[in-house]
Structures are given as structure tokens and as C-alpha cells.
Amino acid sequence: DAKTTQPTSMDCAEGRAANLPCNHSTISGNEYVYWYRQIHSQGPQYIIHGLKNNETNEMASLIITEDRKSSTLILPHATLRDTAVYYCIVFTGGGNKLTFGTGTQLKVEL
Amino acid sequence: SAVISQKPSRDICQRGTSLTIQCQVDSQVTMMFWYRQQPGQSLTLIATANQGSEATYESGFVIDKFPISRPNLTFSTLTVSNMSPEDSSIYLCSVLGQGWGKNIQYFGAGTRLSVL
């Protein structure tokens, strides 16, 4: 699976949009971009995934560049409850192996 | 999404003993996974458990240390055998979603294990 690079940490003011970047320059054509988050002391929570088109659901939006070498997860109105470690993962989906990197620690503050 | 229940949620165990962790899902699933998260670290896959077949272990993990059972499509257990303090971690069960969520893995809340 392709490797991803994320910033170690980010801060965001409550109510503002949180934009979390991810680089995946070696992504292959059959690999999706997945985002999970892990709130302290909980299991990872699925957020969103996409192949090449931008995606939006009730939690977030995923913007994937045209060359698919990077993506951005957008939380449109961050709240304190969004404070978590966010993992960007590229993999082929289904029952294949999910490889978690170190992720981005997002801290949402008042 | 699938509802996943893990038991126990946490435990403190003595060195040399074994602990069995249970994972129950509210619907039938084909694939289940067991992960370990060591303190301050990210998640690492231990093994994949499919019903009716032997679990497939990742490099660095062996069946004698982490035996897994998968008796039916809604249940699995992971045993941490002959524990040492290095086994202190969070152990997480994950399942592959069905239907619309077929490309999504869902996670339980985890079992926090401390070995003295």
C-alpha cells in the first residue's frame, strides 16, 4: 500500500473549518483514500473515503487533487468533540490490510 | 454501520497469565480483524479471522502467542497468552462492513490491557 505523509499536529478554532492535508504521491490507480479518526480512548471511527472524485457526507468533505497525489479532509465547522488523531490511509479497500500511520493530532480550541 | 462490542473493556493482569478478549457484532460479517495499539503508537494488524478457516497472522505475530477463534459470523475471540508487561496495549476488533459499507472496516472500542 502507498505511504502517506501528514502533519504531526494542527490547531483549529471552534466553529471554523479544519483542513487536514495528506500527501500520497505513490498512490496507485486502484487505491482509495480513506480517513479515520481516533478520539482518545476510543476505537478508530470511519469518516469518509474516495477514489478520485471529491466526496461529501454528514461528517466531512474529501478533496482529492486531479493527479491524486494529495488530498484534504475538511471538517466544515469544527467543534471541541472533533479533537482527535486523524489518519489518512490509502489502500485497495475491502478485506485488505489497513495500514495506520502516525496521523495528525487535531486540537480544536475555544 | 456494524455495532461491535468488546469484552472486557479493560483489565489488569499478572505476568504469565492469559486473557481472552471477546468481540461480538450485531450482524453477520465475513471478515474480522484484530489490531494492537501500543502506548503512544498507531494501530498494527495482528491477524485476519475468517469464519471456517484458520486466522492469517501478520509478520511478527504468531498463533501460539495470540490464538484466535472464529466460531461463527458474529463472534471472535483473541487470547493474549503468557503475558508480559510488553503486551500492555489496547487490543481492537474490526469488521468488514456489508452492503453499502462493504469497503469499510469498522472498529470496536477496544480492550485496554495492563500487565504487571
JSON list of C-alpha atoms in Angstrom, two decimals:
[
{"chain": "A", "resi": 1, "resn": "ASP", "atom": "CA", "xyz": [0.00, 0.00, 0.00]},
{"chain": "A", "resi": 2, "resn": "ALA", "atom": "CA", "xyz": [1.14, 3.54, -0.70]},
{"chain": "A", "resi": 3, "resn": "LYS", "atom": "CA", "xyz": [2.68, 5.55, 2.12]},
{"chain": "A", "resi": 4, "resn": "THR", "atom": "CA", "xyz": [1.04, 8.75, 3.36]},
{"chain": "A", "resi": 5, "resn": "THR", "atom": "CA", "xyz": [2.53, 11.88, 4.93]},
{"chain": "A", "resi": 6, "resn": "GLN", "atom": "CA", "xyz": [0.53, 14.04, 7.34]},
{"chain": "A", "resi": 7, "resn": "PRO", "atom": "CA", "xyz": [1.47, 16.91, 9.64]},
{"chain": "A", "resi": 8, "resn": "THR", "atom": "CA", "xyz": [2.02, 15.77, 13.20]},
{"chain": "A", "resi": 9, "resn": "SER", "atom": "CA", "xyz": [-0.38, 18.25, 14.71]},
{"chain": "A", "resi": 10, "resn": "MET", "atom": "CA", "xyz": [-2.78, 21.09, 13.89]},
{"chain": "A", "resi": 11, "resn": "ASP", "atom": "CA", "xyz": [-4.88, 23.54, 15.84]},
{"chain": "A", "resi": 12, "resn": "CYS", "atom": "CA", "xyz": [-8.28, 24.90, 14.86]},
{"chain": "A", "resi": 13, "resn": "ALA", "atom": "CA", "xyz": [-10.67, 27.38, 16.45]},
{"chain": "A", "resi": 14, "resn": "GLU", "atom": "CA", "xyz": [-14.11, 26.06, 17.28]},
{"chain": "A", "resi": 15, "resn": "GLY", "atom": "CA", "xyz": [-16.63, 26.92, 14.57]},
{"chain": "A", "resi": 16, "resn": "ARG", "atom": "CA", "xyz": [-14.01, 27.33, 11.90]},
{"chain": "A", "resi": 17, "resn": "ALA", "atom": "CA", "xyz": [-13.23, 24.89, 9.13]},
{"chain": "A", "resi": 18, "resn": "ALA", "atom": "CA", "xyz": [-10.47, 22.37, 9.81]},
{"chain": "A", "resi": 19, "resn": "ASN", "atom": "CA", "xyz": [-8.47, 21.46, 6.72]},
{"chain": "A", "resi": 20, "resn": "LEU", "atom": "CA", "xyz": [-6.27, 18.40, 7.19]},
{"chain": "A", "resi": 21, "resn": "PRO", "atom": "CA", "xyz": [-3.78, 17.70, 4.37]},
{"chain": "A", "resi": 22, "resn": "CYS", "atom": "CA", "xyz": [-2.36, 14.37, 3.30]},
{"chain": "A", "resi": 23, "resn": "ASN", "atom": "CA", "xyz": [0.30, 13.54, 0.73]},
{"chain": "A", "resi": 24, "resn": "HIS", "atom": "CA", "xyz": [0.21, 10.19, -1.05]},
{"chain": "A", "resi": 25, "resn": "SER", "atom": "CA", "xyz": [2.43, 10.69, -4.08]},
{"chain": "A", "resi": 26, "resn": "THR", "atom": "CA", "xyz": [2.92, 6.95, -4.73]},
{"chain": "A", "resi": 27, "resn": "ILE", "atom": "CA", "xyz": [-0.79, 6.07, -4.78]},
{"chain": "A", "resi": 28, "resn": "SER", "atom": "CA", "xyz": [-1.70, 3.54, -7.43]},
{"chain": "A", "resi": 29, "resn": "GLY", "atom": "CA", "xyz": [-4.76, 3.51, -9.67]},
{"chain": "A", "resi": 30, "resn": "ASN", "atom": "CA", "xyz": [-6.77, 1.01, -7.63]},
{"chain": "A", "resi": 31, "resn": "GLU", "atom": "CA", "xyz": [-6.10, 2.58, -4.24]},
{"chain": "A", "resi": 32, "resn": "TYR", "atom": "CA", "xyz": [-8.68, 4.65, -2.43]},
{"chain": "A", "resi": 33, "resn": "VAL", "atom": "CA", "xyz": [-8.02, 7.45, 0.06]},
{"chain": "A", "resi": 34, "resn": "TYR", "atom": "CA", "xyz": [-9.64, 6.72, 3.42]},
{"chain": "A", "resi": 35, "resn": "TRP", "atom": "CA", "xyz": [-9.89, 8.89, 6.51]},
{"chain": "A", "resi": 36, "resn": "TYR", "atom": "CA", "xyz": [-10.42, 7.63, 10.04]},
{"chain": "A", "resi": 37, "resn": "ARG", "atom": "CA", "xyz": [-10.20, 9.42, 13.34]},
{"chain": "A", "resi": 38, "resn": "GLN", "atom": "CA", "xyz": [-9.49, 8.20, 16.83]},
{"chain": "A", "resi": 39, "resn": "ILE", "atom": "CA", "xyz": [-10.82, 10.14, 19.76]},
{"chain": "A", "resi": 40, "resn": "HIS", "atom": "CA", "xyz": [-8.88, 9.50, 22.93]},
{"chain": "A", "resi": 41, "resn": "SER", "atom": "CA", "xyz": [-9.51, 6.05, 24.44]},
{"chain": "A", "resi": 42, "resn": "GLN", "atom": "CA", "xyz": [-11.88, 5.02, 21.64]},
{"chain": "A", "resi": 43, "resn": "GLY", "atom": "CA", "xyz": [-11.58, 2.82, 18.58]},
{"chain": "A", "resi": 44, "resn": "PRO", "atom": "CA", "xyz": [-10.97, 4.41, 15.17]},
{"chain": "A", "resi": 45, "resn": "GLN", "atom": "CA", "xyz": [-14.06, 5.89, 13.52]},
{"chain": "A", "resi": 46, "resn": "TYR", "atom": "CA", "xyz": [-14.54, 5.81, 9.76]},
{"chain": "A", "resi": 47, "resn": "ILE", "atom": "CA", "xyz": [-15.08, 9.29, 8.29]},
{"chain": "A", "resi": 48, "resn": "ILE", "atom": "CA", "xyz": [-15.03, 9.17, 4.50]},
{"chain": "A", "resi": 49, "resn": "HIS", "atom": "CA", "xyz": [-13.27, 7.69, 1.51]},
{"chain": "A", "resi": 50, "resn": "GLY", "atom": "CA", "xyz": [-12.87, 8.39, -2.20]},
{"chain": "A", "resi": 51, "resn": "LEU", "atom": "CA", "xyz": [-11.12, 7.25, -5.34]},
{"chain": "A", "resi": 52, "resn": "LYS", "atom": "CA", "xyz": [-10.71, 10.35, -7.48]},
{"chain": "A", "resi": 53, "resn": "ASN", "atom": "CA", "xyz": [-13.84, 12.44, -7.19]},
{"chain": "A", "resi": 54, "resn": "ASN", "atom": "CA", "xyz": [-14.48, 14.77, -4.30]},
{"chain": "A", "resi": 55, "resn": "GLU", "atom": "CA", "xyz": [-16.78, 13.30, -1.70]},
{"chain": "A", "resi": 56, "resn": "THR", "atom": "CA", "xyz": [-19.03, 14.75, 0.99]},
{"chain": "A", "resi": 57, "resn": "ASN", "atom": "CA", "xyz": [-21.05, 13.18, 3.77]},
{"chain": "A", "resi": 58, "resn": "GLU", "atom": "CA", "xyz": [-22.60, 14.35, 7.02]},
{"chain": "A", "resi": 59, "resn": "MET", "atom": "CA", "xyz": [-19.24, 14.39, 8.77]},
{"chain": "A", "resi": 60, "resn": "ALA", "atom": "CA", "xyz": [-16.79, 15.86, 6.31]},
{"chain": "A", "resi": 61, "resn": "SER", "atom": "CA", "xyz": [-15.69, 16.60, 2.76]},
{"chain": "A", "resi": 62, "resn": "LEU", "atom": "CA", "xyz": [-12.79, 14.96, 0.96]},
{"chain": "A", "resi": 63, "resn": "ILE", "atom": "CA", "xyz": [-10.98, 16.87, -1.75]},
{"chain": "A", "resi": 64, "resn": "ILE", "atom": "CA", "xyz": [-8.60, 14.82, -3.92]},
{"chain": "A", "resi": 65, "resn": "THR", "atom": "CA", "xyz": [-6.27, 16.56, -6.36]},
{"chain": "A", "resi": 66, "resn": "GLU", "atom": "CA", "xyz": [-6.56, 15.72, -10.03]},
{"chain": "A", "resi": 67, "resn": "ASP", "atom": "CA", "xyz": [-3.26, 13.83, -10.02]},
{"chain": "A", "resi": 68, "resn": "ARG", "atom": "CA", "xyz": [-4.40, 12.01, -6.84]},
{"chain": "A", "resi": 69, "resn": "LYS", "atom": "CA", "xyz": [-1.09, 12.68, -5.15]},
{"chain": "A", "resi": 70, "resn": "SER", "atom": "CA", "xyz": [-2.62, 14.56, -2.26]},
{"chain": "A", "resi": 71, "resn": "SER", "atom": "CA", "xyz": [-5.93, 15.15, -0.55]},
{"chain": "A", "resi": 72, "resn": "THR", "atom": "CA", "xyz": [-7.55, 17.32, 2.09]},
{"chain": "A", "resi": 73, "resn": "LEU", "atom": "CA", "xyz": [-10.13, 16.37, 4.68]},
{"chain": "A", "resi": 74, "resn": "ILE", "atom": "CA", "xyz": [-12.40, 19.27, 5.56]},
{"chain": "A", "resi": 75, "resn": "LEU", "atom": "CA", "xyz": [-14.45, 19.48, 8.75]},
{"chain": "A", "resi": 76, "resn": "PRO", "atom": "CA", "xyz": [-16.65, 22.48, 7.87]},
{"chain": "A", "resi": 77, "resn": "HIS", "atom": "CA", "xyz": [-17.46, 23.65, 11.40]},
{"chain": "A", "resi": 78, "resn": "ALA", "atom": "CA", "xyz": [-15.09, 22.10, 13.90]},
{"chain": "A", "resi": 79, "resn": "THR", "atom": "CA", "xyz": [-16.27, 21.53, 17.48]},
{"chain": "A", "resi": 80, "resn": "LEU", "atom": "CA", "xyz": [-14.40, 20.54, 20.61]},
{"chain": "A", "resi": 81, "resn": "ARG", "atom": "CA", "xyz": [-15.62, 16.98, 20.06]},
{"chain": "A", "resi": 82, "resn": "ASP", "atom": "CA", "xyz": [-13.62, 16.83, 16.82]},
{"chain": "A", "resi": 83, "resn": "THR", "atom": "CA", "xyz": [-10.38, 16.86, 18.79]},
{"chain": "A", "resi": 84, "resn": "ALA", "atom": "CA", "xyz": [-8.77, 13.56, 17.77]},
{"chain": "A", "resi": 85, "resn": "VAL", "atom": "CA", "xyz": [-5.99, 11.90, 15.80]},
{"chain": "A", "resi": 86, "resn": "TYR", "atom": "CA", "xyz": [-6.91, 11.84, 12.11]},
{"chain": "A", "resi": 87, "resn": "TYR", "atom": "CA", "xyz": [-5.48, 9.09, 9.92]},
{"chain": "A", "resi": 88, "resn": "CYS", "atom": "CA", "xyz": [-5.19, 9.29, 6.15]},
{"chain": "A", "resi": 89, "resn": "ILE", "atom": "CA", "xyz": [-4.82, 5.81, 4.66]},
{"chain": "A", "resi": 90, "resn": "VAL", "atom": "CA", "xyz": [-4.53, 4.67, 1.07]},
{"chain": "A", "resi": 91, "resn": "PHE", "atom": "CA", "xyz": [-5.48, 1.10, 0.28]},
{"chain": "A", "resi": 92, "resn": "THR", "atom": "CA", "xyz": [-7.47, -1.00, -2.12]},
{"chain": "A", "resi": 93, "resn": "GLY", "atom": "CA", "xyz": [-10.46, -1.41, 0.17]},
{"chain": "A", "resi": 94, "resn": "GLY", "atom": "CA", "xyz": [-12.48, -4.43, 1.21]},
{"chain": "A", "resi": 95, "resn": "GLY", "atom": "CA", "xyz": [-10.77, -7.01, 3.36]},
{"chain": "A", "resi": 96, "resn": "ASN", "atom": "CA", "xyz": [-7.28, -5.87, 2.61]},
{"chain": "A", "resi": 97, "resn": "LYS", "atom": "CA", "xyz": [-4.88, -4.64, 5.25]},
{"chain": "A", "resi": 98, "resn": "LEU", "atom": "CA", "xyz": [-5.41, -1.18, 6.71]},
{"chain": "A", "resi": 99, "resn": "THR", "atom": "CA", "xyz": [-2.02, 0.35, 7.48]},
{"chain": "A", "resi": 100, "resn": "PHE", "atom": "CA", "xyz": [-2.23, 3.17, 10.00]},
{"chain": "A", "resi": 101, "resn": "GLY", "atom": "CA", "xyz": [0.49, 5.81, 10.05]},
{"chain": "A", "resi": 102, "resn": "THR", "atom": "CA", "xyz": [1.05, 8.29, 12.85]},
{"chain": "A", "resi": 103, "resn": "GLY", "atom": "CA", "xyz": [-1.79, 10.61, 11.79]},
{"chain": "A", "resi": 104, "resn": "THR", "atom": "CA", "xyz": [-2.46, 14.26, 12.61]},
{"chain": "A", "resi": 105, "resn": "GLN", "atom": "CA", "xyz": [-3.41, 15.29, 16.13]},
{"chain": "A", "resi": 106, "resn": "LEU", "atom": "CA", "xyz": [-6.13, 17.91, 15.64]},
{"chain": "A", "resi": 107, "resn": "LYS", "atom": "CA", "xyz": [-6.84, 20.10, 18.62]},
{"chain": "A", "resi": 108, "resn": "VAL", "atom": "CA", "xyz": [-9.97, 22.23, 18.45]},
{"chain": "A", "resi": 109, "resn": "GLU", "atom": "CA", "xyz": [-9.93, 25.13, 20.89]},
{"chain": "A", "resi": 110, "resn": "LEU", "atom": "CA", "xyz": [-12.37, 27.80, 22.03]},
{"chain": "B", "resi": 1, "resn": "SER", "atom": "CA", "xyz": [-22.60, 0.57, 10.21]},
{"chain": "B", "resi": 2, "resn": "ALA", "atom": "CA", "xyz": [-21.97, -2.53, 12.32]},
{"chain": "B", "resi": 3, "resn": "VAL", "atom": "CA", "xyz": [-22.23, -2.34, 16.11]},
{"chain": "B", "resi": 4, "resn": "ILE", "atom": "CA", "xyz": [-19.23, -4.01, 17.69]},
{"chain": "B", "resi": 5, "resn": "SER", "atom": "CA", "xyz": [-18.98, -4.94, 21.35]},
{"chain": "B", "resi": 6, "resn": "GLN", "atom": "CA", "xyz": [-15.72, -5.92, 23.01]},
{"chain": "B", "resi": 7, "resn": "LYS", "atom": "CA", "xyz": [-15.30, -7.51, 26.40]},
{"chain": "B", "resi": 8, "resn": "PRO", "atom": "CA", "xyz": [-13.65, -6.75, 28.70]},
{"chain": "B", "resi": 9, "resn": "SER", "atom": "CA", "xyz": [-13.22, -3.03, 28.12]},
{"chain": "B", "resi": 10, "resn": "ARG", "atom": "CA", "xyz": [-10.14, -3.08, 30.32]},
{"chain": "B", "resi": 11, "resn": "ASP", "atom": "CA", "xyz": [-8.20, -5.46, 32.53]},
{"chain": "B", "resi": 12, "resn": "ILE", "atom": "CA", "xyz": [-5.13, -5.63, 34.70]},
{"chain": "B", "resi": 13, "resn": "CYS", "atom": "CA", "xyz": [-3.37, -8.97, 34.56]},
{"chain": "B", "resi": 14, "resn": "GLN", "atom": "CA", "xyz": [-0.39, -10.64, 36.13]},
{"chain": "B", "resi": 15, "resn": "ARG", "atom": "CA", "xyz": [2.67, -11.66, 34.18]},
{"chain": "B", "resi": 16, "resn": "GLY", "atom": "CA", "xyz": [2.48, -15.24, 32.86]},
{"chain": "B", "resi": 17, "resn": "THR", "atom": "CA", "xyz": [-1.30, -15.43, 32.72]},
{"chain": "B", "resi": 18, "resn": "SER", "atom": "CA", "xyz": [-3.57, -15.34, 29.67]},
{"chain": "B", "resi": 19, "resn": "LEU", "atom": "CA", "xyz": [-6.53, -13.16, 28.77]},
{"chain": "B", "resi": 20, "resn": "THR", "atom": "CA", "xyz": [-9.26, -13.86, 26.24]},
{"chain": "B", "resi": 21, "resn": "ILE", "atom": "CA", "xyz": [-10.93, -10.88, 24.59]},
{"chain": "B", "resi": 22, "resn": "GLN", "atom": "CA", "xyz": [-14.34, -11.27, 23.01]},
{"chain": "B", "resi": 23, "resn": "CYS", "atom": "CA", "xyz": [-15.72, -9.43, 20.00]},
{"chain": "B", "resi": 24, "resn": "GLN", "atom": "CA", "xyz": [-19.44, -9.57, 19.21]},
{"chain": "B", "resi": 25, "resn": "VAL", "atom": "CA", "xyz": [-21.03, -7.99, 16.13]},
{"chain": "B", "resi": 26, "resn": "ASP", "atom": "CA", "xyz": [-24.72, -7.23, 15.68]},
{"chain": "B", "resi": 27, "resn": "SER", "atom": "CA", "xyz": [-24.81, -8.63, 12.15]},
{"chain": "B", "resi": 28, "resn": "GLN", "atom": "CA", "xyz": [-23.14, -11.40, 10.20]},
{"chain": "B", "resi": 29, "resn": "VAL", "atom": "CA", "xyz": [-19.78, -10.39, 8.75]},
{"chain": "B", "resi": 30, "resn": "THR", "atom": "CA", "xyz": [-17.34, -12.30, 6.62]},
{"chain": "B", "resi": 31, "resn": "MET", "atom": "CA", "xyz": [-14.08, -10.77, 7.76]},
{"chain": "B", "resi": 32, "resn": "MET", "atom": "CA", "xyz": [-12.94, -9.79, 11.22]},
{"chain": "B", "resi": 33, "resn": "PHE", "atom": "CA", "xyz": [-9.61, -8.31, 12.20]},
{"chain": "B", "resi": 34, "resn": "TRP", "atom": "CA", "xyz": [-7.61, -7.92, 15.39]},
{"chain": "B", "resi": 35, "resn": "TYR", "atom": "CA", "xyz": [-5.32, -4.92, 15.92]},
{"chain": "B", "resi": 36, "resn": "ARG", "atom": "CA", "xyz": [-2.93, -3.88, 18.66]},
{"chain": "B", "resi": 37, "resn": "GLN", "atom": "CA", "xyz": [-2.16, -0.32, 19.68]},
{"chain": "B", "resi": 38, "resn": "GLN", "atom": "CA", "xyz": [0.82, 0.02, 21.97]},
{"chain": "B", "resi": 39, "resn": "PRO", "atom": "CA", "xyz": [1.05, 3.06, 24.25]},
{"chain": "B", "resi": 40, "resn": "GLY", "atom": "CA", "xyz": [1.52, 6.23, 22.21]},
{"chain": "B", "resi": 41, "resn": "GLN", "atom": "CA", "xyz": [1.67, 4.30, 18.97]},
{"chain": "B", "resi": 42, "resn": "SER", "atom": "CA", "xyz": [-0.54, 3.76, 15.97]},
{"chain": "B", "resi": 43, "resn": "LEU", "atom": "CA", "xyz": [-2.53, 0.59, 15.21]},
{"chain": "B", "resi": 44, "resn": "THR", "atom": "CA", "xyz": [-0.88, -2.59, 13.96]},
{"chain": "B", "resi": 45, "resn": "LEU", "atom": "CA", "xyz": [-2.77, -5.51, 12.43]},
{"chain": "B", "resi": 46, "resn": "ILE", "atom": "CA", "xyz": [-2.30, -8.76, 14.33]},
{"chain": "B", "resi": 47, "resn": "ALA", "atom": "CA", "xyz": [-4.38, -11.12, 12.21]},
{"chain": "B", "resi": 48, "resn": "THR", "atom": "CA", "xyz": [-7.37, -11.56, 9.96]},
{"chain": "B", "resi": 49, "resn": "ALA", "atom": "CA", "xyz": [-10.04, -14.01, 11.06]},
{"chain": "B", "resi": 50, "resn": "ASN", "atom": "CA", "xyz": [-12.48, -15.56, 8.60]},
{"chain": "B", "resi": 51, "resn": "GLN", "atom": "CA", "xyz": [-15.19, -17.94, 9.71]},
{"chain": "B", "resi": 52, "resn": "GLY", "atom": "CA", "xyz": [-14.39, -21.56, 8.98]},
{"chain": "B", "resi": 53, "resn": "SER", "atom": "CA", "xyz": [-10.69, -21.10, 8.36]},
{"chain": "B", "resi": 54, "resn": "GLU", "atom": "CA", "xyz": [-7.50, -20.54, 10.30]},
{"chain": "B", "resi": 55, "resn": "ALA", "atom": "CA", "xyz": [-6.61, -16.96, 11.10]},
{"chain": "B", "resi": 56, "resn": "THR", "atom": "CA", "xyz": [-3.96, -15.30, 8.96]},
{"chain": "B", "resi": 57, "resn": "TYR", "atom": "CA", "xyz": [-1.24, -13.68, 11.06]},
{"chain": "B", "resi": 58, "resn": "GLU", "atom": "CA", "xyz": [0.90, -10.68, 10.15]},
{"chain": "B", "resi": 59, "resn": "SER", "atom": "CA", "xyz": [4.65, -10.73, 10.37]},
{"chain": "B", "resi": 60, "resn": "GLY", "atom": "CA", "xyz": [5.77, -10.60, 13.98]},
{"chain": "B", "resi": 61, "resn": "PHE", "atom": "CA", "xyz": [2.65, -12.23, 15.39]},
{"chain": "B", "resi": 62, "resn": "VAL", "atom": "CA", "xyz": [2.28, -15.98, 15.99]},
{"chain": "B", "resi": 63, "resn": "ILE", "atom": "CA", "xyz": [-0.62, -18.25, 16.77]},
{"chain": "B", "resi": 64, "resn": "ASP", "atom": "CA", "xyz": [0.93, -19.60, 19.97]},
{"chain": "B", "resi": 65, "resn": "LYS", "atom": "CA", "xyz": [1.03, -16.12, 21.46]},
{"chain": "B", "resi": 66, "resn": "PHE", "atom": "CA", "xyz": [-2.24, -14.79, 20.00]},
{"chain": "B", "resi": 67, "resn": "PRO", "atom": "CA", "xyz": [-4.62, -17.68, 19.32]},
{"chain": "B", "resi": 68, "resn": "ILE", "atom": "CA", "xyz": [-7.83, -16.60, 17.61]},
{"chain": "B", "resi": 69, "resn": "SER", "atom": "CA", "xyz": [-11.18, -18.32, 17.33]},
{"chain": "B", "resi": 70, "resn": "ARG", "atom": "CA", "xyz": [-13.96, -17.50, 14.87]},
{"chain": "B", "resi": 71, "resn": "PRO", "atom": "CA", "xyz": [-16.78, -19.94, 15.57]},
{"chain": "B", "resi": 72, "resn": "ASN", "atom": "CA", "xyz": [-19.49, -18.10, 13.63]},
{"chain": "B", "resi": 73, "resn": "LEU", "atom": "CA", "xyz": [-20.20, -14.99, 11.56]},
{"chain": "B", "resi": 74, "resn": "THR", "atom": "CA", "xyz": [-20.88, -12.69, 14.52]},
{"chain": "B", "resi": 75, "resn": "PHE", "atom": "CA", "xyz": [-18.23, -13.61, 17.08]},
{"chain": "B", "resi": 76, "resn": "SER", "atom": "CA", "xyz": [-14.46, -13.90, 17.54]},
{"chain": "B", "resi": 77, "resn": "THR", "atom": "CA", "xyz": [-12.00, -14.15, 20.39]},
{"chain": "B", "resi": 78, "resn": "LEU", "atom": "CA", "xyz": [-8.36, -13.17, 20.73]},
{"chain": "B", "resi": 79, "resn": "THR", "atom": "CA", "xyz": [-6.27, -14.67, 23.51]},
{"chain": "B", "resi": 80, "resn": "VAL", "atom": "CA", "xyz": [-3.10, -12.98, 24.70]},
{"chain": "B", "resi": 81, "resn": "SER", "atom": "CA", "xyz": [-1.05, -15.86, 26.12]},
{"chain": "B", "resi": 82, "resn": "ASN", "atom": "CA", "xyz": [1.72, -15.96, 28.71]},
{"chain": "B", "resi": 83, "resn": "MET", "atom": "CA", "xyz": [1.56, -12.22, 29.11]},
{"chain": "B", "resi": 84, "resn": "SER", "atom": "CA", "xyz": [4.47, -9.93, 29.87]},
{"chain": "B", "resi": 85, "resn": "PRO", "atom": "CA", "xyz": [4.48, -6.16, 30.53]},
{"chain": "B", "resi": 86, "resn": "GLU", "atom": "CA", "xyz": [5.33, -5.64, 26.85]},
{"chain": "B", "resi": 87, "resn": "ASP", "atom": "CA", "xyz": [1.84, -6.91, 26.00]},
{"chain": "B", "resi": 88, "resn": "SER", "atom": "CA", "xyz": [0.29, -3.88, 27.69]},
{"chain": "B", "resi": 89, "resn": "SER", "atom": "CA", "xyz": [-1.69, -2.33, 24.85]},
{"chain": "B", "resi": 90, "resn": "ILE", "atom": "CA", "xyz": [-5.14, -1.61, 23.52]},
{"chain": "B", "resi": 91, "resn": "TYR", "atom": "CA", "xyz": [-6.49, -4.55, 21.51]},
{"chain": "B", "resi": 92, "resn": "LEU", "atom": "CA", "xyz": [-9.13, -3.69, 18.92]},
{"chain": "B", "resi": 93, "resn": "CYS", "atom": "CA", "xyz": [-11.55, -5.79, 16.94]},
{"chain": "B", "resi": 94, "resn": "SER", "atom": "CA", "xyz": [-12.57, -4.65, 13.48]},
{"chain": "B", "resi": 95, "resn": "VAL", "atom": "CA", "xyz": [-15.08, -5.98, 10.96]},
{"chain": "B", "resi": 96, "resn": "LEU", "atom": "CA", "xyz": [-15.56, -5.51, 7.25]},
{"chain": "B", "resi": 97, "resn": "GLY", "atom": "CA", "xyz": [-18.90, -3.89, 6.56]},
{"chain": "B", "resi": 98, "resn": "GLN", "atom": "CA", "xyz": [-21.57, -5.47, 4.42]},
{"chain": "B", "resi": 99, "resn": "GLY", "atom": "CA", "xyz": [-23.79, -3.96, 1.79]},
{"chain": "B", "resi": 100, "resn": "TRP", "atom": "CA", "xyz": [-23.17, -0.28, 1.18]},
{"chain": "B", "resi": 101, "resn": "GLY", "atom": "CA", "xyz": [-20.32, -0.36, 3.68]},
{"chain": "B", "resi": 102, "resn": "LYS", "atom": "CA", "xyz": [-18.55, -3.27, 2.05]},
{"chain": "B", "resi": 103, "resn": "ASN", "atom": "CA", "xyz": [-15.32, -1.36, 1.58]},
{"chain": "B", "resi": 104, "resn": "ILE", "atom": "CA", "xyz": [-15.25, -0.02, 5.11]},
{"chain": "B", "resi": 105, "resn": "GLN", "atom": "CA", "xyz": [-13.72, -1.53, 8.22]},
{"chain": "B", "resi": 106, "resn": "TYR", "atom": "CA", "xyz": [-15.48, -0.67, 11.47]},
{"chain": "B", "resi": 107, "resn": "PHE", "atom": "CA", "xyz": [-13.83, -0.81, 14.87]},
{"chain": "B", "resi": 108, "resn": "GLY", "atom": "CA", "xyz": [-14.88, -1.69, 18.37]},
{"chain": "B", "resi": 109, "resn": "ALA", "atom": "CA", "xyz": [-13.99, 0.49, 21.35]},
{"chain": "B", "resi": 110, "resn": "GLY", "atom": "CA", "xyz": [-11.03, -1.71, 22.26]},
{"chain": "B", "resi": 111, "resn": "THR", "atom": "CA", "xyz": [-9.77, -3.59, 25.29]},
{"chain": "B", "resi": 112, "resn": "ARG", "atom": "CA", "xyz": [-7.20, -1.76, 27.38]},
{"chain": "B", "resi": 113, "resn": "LEU", "atom": "CA", "xyz": [-4.80, -4.31, 28.85]},
{"chain": "B", "resi": 114, "resn": "SER", "atom": "CA", "xyz": [-2.21, -3.63, 31.52]},
{"chain": "B", "resi": 115, "resn": "VAL", "atom": "CA", "xyz": [0.22, -6.40, 32.50]},
{"chain": "B", "resi": 116, "resn": "LEU", "atom": "CA", "xyz": [2.04, -6.13, 35.82]}
]
